[in-house]
Amino acid sequence: PRIIEARERYQRALTAHPRFAPAAYALGRLELNQNEPDRARRYFENAAAWLRANEAPRLGIARCDLKRGAIDEAIATLESLNTRPDAELRRSFALVQDPDPSRPISRQLGEALAAIGEFERALPHLNRALEIEPGDPTLRYLKAQALQFRGELE
């Protein structure tokens, strides 16, 4: 009932103001929370087009892609965001209620890619994360795994 009311309210706002990005973003979050990643992605795409300076809709797109099983698309979106300053990304993660907004995106990407065996793709992110946290043992271990995979370590 409350979800239906919220959906209707946001849809009315979009009908009245078709480029009202906050309503599109809110609908994207609502649909994603209802496990409708395809519908959510369309709303996030609209919000991203209208809110070019805000990364939150793009993070929403990546989360939709992950739910849809489109891992390569999600990684590409996250990698494009990885060029932004970490403070800006933390703020964006907080907007989409990421479980750990304090961790740099480079670390999250490096760990996630290493976990699925994508060591070549993980290495640049692990290197960037190590610039931020040079003594972190987990990052150093993952980098060693990636280098071993490349044949650079025995």
GROMACS .gro file of C-alpha atoms in nm:
model
  154
    1PRO     CA    1   0.000   0.000   0.000
    2ARG     CA    2   0.266   0.260   0.096
    3ILE     CA    3   0.485   0.148  -0.191
    4ILE     CA    4   0.197   0.181  -0.434
    5GLU     CA    5   0.122   0.530  -0.301
    6ALA     CA    6   0.486   0.633  -0.329
    7ARG     CA    7   0.512   0.496  -0.683
    8GLU     CA    8   0.197   0.683  -0.786
    9ARG     CA    9   0.318   1.007  -0.624
   10TYR     CA   10   0.654   0.991  -0.805
   11GLN     CA   11   0.488   0.901  -1.133
   12ARG     CA   12   0.253   1.200  -1.098
   13ALA     CA   13   0.555   1.422  -1.037
   14LEU     CA   14   0.720   1.287  -1.354
   15THR     CA   15   0.402   1.336  -1.553
   16ALA     CA   16   0.380   1.696  -1.439
   17HIS     CA   17   0.755   1.757  -1.482
   18PRO     CA   18   0.897   1.496  -1.724
   19ARG     CA   19   1.261   1.587  -1.651
   20PHE     CA   20   1.227   1.595  -1.272
   21ALA     CA   21   1.536   1.389  -1.189
   22PRO     CA   22   1.468   1.340  -0.815
   23ALA     CA   23   1.140   1.165  -0.896
   24ALA     CA   24   1.306   0.944  -1.160
   25TYR     CA   25   1.583   0.858  -0.914
   26ALA     CA   26   1.332   0.781  -0.637
   27LEU     CA   27   1.135   0.556  -0.873
   28GLY     CA   28   1.456   0.378  -0.967
   29ARG     CA   29   1.533   0.308  -0.602
   30LEU     CA   30   1.177   0.198  -0.538
   31GLU     CA   31   1.179  -0.043  -0.832
   32LEU     CA   32   1.522  -0.177  -0.740
   33ASN     CA   33   1.403  -0.241  -0.384
   34GLN     CA   34   1.106  -0.427  -0.533
   35ASN     CA   35   1.348  -0.647  -0.729
   36GLU     CA   36   1.258  -0.492  -1.064
   37PRO     CA   37   1.607  -0.408  -1.196
   38ASP     CA   38   1.502  -0.358  -1.559
   39ARG     CA   39   1.238  -0.101  -1.469
   40ALA     CA   40   1.468   0.058  -1.212
   41ARG     CA   41   1.750   0.090  -1.466
   42ARG     CA   42   1.531   0.295  -1.703
   43TYR     CA   43   1.453   0.542  -1.424
   44PHE     CA   44   1.818   0.562  -1.318
   45GLU     CA   45   1.921   0.621  -1.682
   46ASN     CA   46   1.680   0.914  -1.705
   47ALA     CA   47   1.801   1.058  -1.375
   48ALA     CA   48   2.164   1.017  -1.486
   49ALA     CA   49   2.093   1.207  -1.808
   50TRP     CA   50   1.937   1.494  -1.615
   51LEU     CA   51   2.180   1.493  -1.319
   52ARG     CA   52   2.513   1.473  -1.497
   53ALA     CA   53   2.713   1.599  -1.197
   54ASN     CA   54   2.561   1.348  -0.954
   55GLU     CA   55   2.701   0.996  -0.954
   56ALA     CA   56   2.417   0.838  -0.753
   57PRO     CA   57   2.204   0.746  -1.059
   58ARG     CA   58   2.505   0.580  -1.224
   59LEU     CA   59   2.564   0.378  -0.909
   60GLY     CA   60   2.198   0.278  -0.930
   61ILE     CA   61   2.253   0.163  -1.288
   62ALA     CA   62   2.547  -0.050  -1.174
   63ARG     CA   63   2.341  -0.204  -0.893
   64CYS     CA   64   2.064  -0.287  -1.144
   65ASP     CA   65   2.315  -0.451  -1.374
   66LEU     CA   66   2.448  -0.660  -1.086
   67LYS     CA   67   2.095  -0.774  -0.999
   68ARG     CA   68   2.033  -0.860  -1.365
   69GLY     CA   69   2.356  -1.062  -1.377
   70ALA     CA   70   2.518  -0.820  -1.623
   71ILE     CA   71   2.846  -0.814  -1.433
   72ASP     CA   72   3.059  -0.672  -1.717
   73GLU     CA   73   2.819  -0.379  -1.762
   74ALA     CA   74   2.818  -0.310  -1.388
   75ILE     CA   75   3.197  -0.322  -1.374
   76ALA     CA   76   3.227  -0.086  -1.672
   77THR     CA   77   2.998   0.165  -1.499
   78LEU     CA   78   3.190   0.136  -1.172
   79GLU     CA   79   3.524   0.166  -1.352
   80SER     CA   80   3.406   0.488  -1.517
   81LEU     CA   81   3.316   0.620  -1.172
   82ASN     CA   82   3.656   0.516  -1.038
   83THR     CA   83   3.810   0.823  -1.205
   84ARG     CA   84   3.627   1.049  -0.960
   85PRO     CA   85   3.776   1.168  -0.630
   86ASP     CA   86   3.706   0.926  -0.347
   87ALA     CA   87   3.526   1.188  -0.136
   88GLU     CA   88   3.273   1.244  -0.414
   89LEU     CA   89   3.222   0.870  -0.454
   90ARG     CA   90   3.170   0.823  -0.081
   91ARG     CA   91   2.897   1.086  -0.092
   92SER     CA   92   2.739   0.913  -0.392
   93PHE     CA   93   2.754   0.572  -0.223
   94ALA     CA   94   2.587   0.722   0.082
   95LEU     CA   95   2.306   0.848  -0.140
   96VAL     CA   96   2.235   0.498  -0.268
   97GLN     CA   97   2.277   0.342   0.078
   98ASP     CA   98   2.581   0.132  -0.002
   99PRO     CA   99   2.662  -0.095   0.292
  100ASP     CA  100   3.014   0.046   0.338
  101PRO     CA  101   3.053   0.396   0.193
  102SER     CA  102   3.383   0.454   0.373
  103ARG     CA  103   3.574   0.209   0.153
  104PRO     CA  104   3.724   0.360  -0.163
  105ILE     CA  105   3.565   0.237  -0.485
  106SER     CA  106   3.908   0.122  -0.607
  107ARG     CA  107   3.929  -0.116  -0.313
  108GLN     CA  108   3.576  -0.246  -0.364
  109LEU     CA  109   3.639  -0.306  -0.735
  110GLY     CA  110   3.975  -0.470  -0.675
  111GLU     CA  111   3.838  -0.704  -0.411
  112ALA     CA  112   3.526  -0.790  -0.611
  113LEU     CA  113   3.719  -0.863  -0.931
  114ALA     CA  114   3.981  -1.069  -0.748
  115ALA     CA  115   3.706  -1.267  -0.577
  116ILE     CA  116   3.570  -1.381  -0.912
  117GLY     CA  117   3.917  -1.454  -1.052
  118GLU     CA  118   3.942  -1.145  -1.274
  119PHE     CA  119   4.297  -1.071  -1.160
  120GLU     CA  120   4.405  -0.877  -1.470
  121ARG     CA  121   4.111  -0.640  -1.430
  122ALA     CA  122   4.157  -0.626  -1.053
  123LEU     CA  123   4.523  -0.521  -1.060
  124PRO     CA  124   4.487  -0.151  -1.156
  125HIS     CA  125   4.217  -0.106  -0.891
  126LEU     CA  126   4.427  -0.284  -0.628
  127ASN     CA  127   4.722  -0.059  -0.716
  128ARG     CA  128   4.509   0.251  -0.673
  129ALA     CA  129   4.369   0.120  -0.344
  130LEU     CA  130   4.722   0.053  -0.222
  131GLU     CA  131   4.812   0.415  -0.294
  132ILE     CA  132   4.540   0.510  -0.045
  133GLU     CA  133   4.608   0.227   0.204
  134PRO     CA  134   4.969   0.117   0.138
  135GLY     CA  135   5.007  -0.112   0.438
  136ASP     CA  136   4.677  -0.296   0.411
  137PRO     CA  137   4.752  -0.672   0.430
  138THR     CA  138   4.439  -0.779   0.242
  139LEU     CA  139   4.516  -0.553  -0.051
  140ARG     CA  140   4.879  -0.663  -0.055
  141TYR     CA  141   4.771  -1.029  -0.055
  142LEU     CA  142   4.524  -0.973  -0.340
  143LYS     CA  143   4.786  -0.787  -0.541
  144ALA     CA  144   5.031  -1.074  -0.486
  145GLN     CA  145   4.765  -1.317  -0.611
  146ALA     CA  146   4.710  -1.102  -0.920
  147LEU     CA  147   5.083  -1.080  -0.988
  148GLN     CA  148   5.121  -1.454  -0.938
  149PHE     CA  149   4.838  -1.509  -1.186
  150ARG     CA  150   5.028  -1.296  -1.437
  151GLY     CA  151   5.340  -1.501  -1.375
  152GLU     CA  152   5.529  -1.212  -1.219
  153LEU     CA  153   5.561  -1.388  -0.880
  154GLU     CA  154   5.645  -1.747  -0.802
   0.00000   0.00000   0.00000
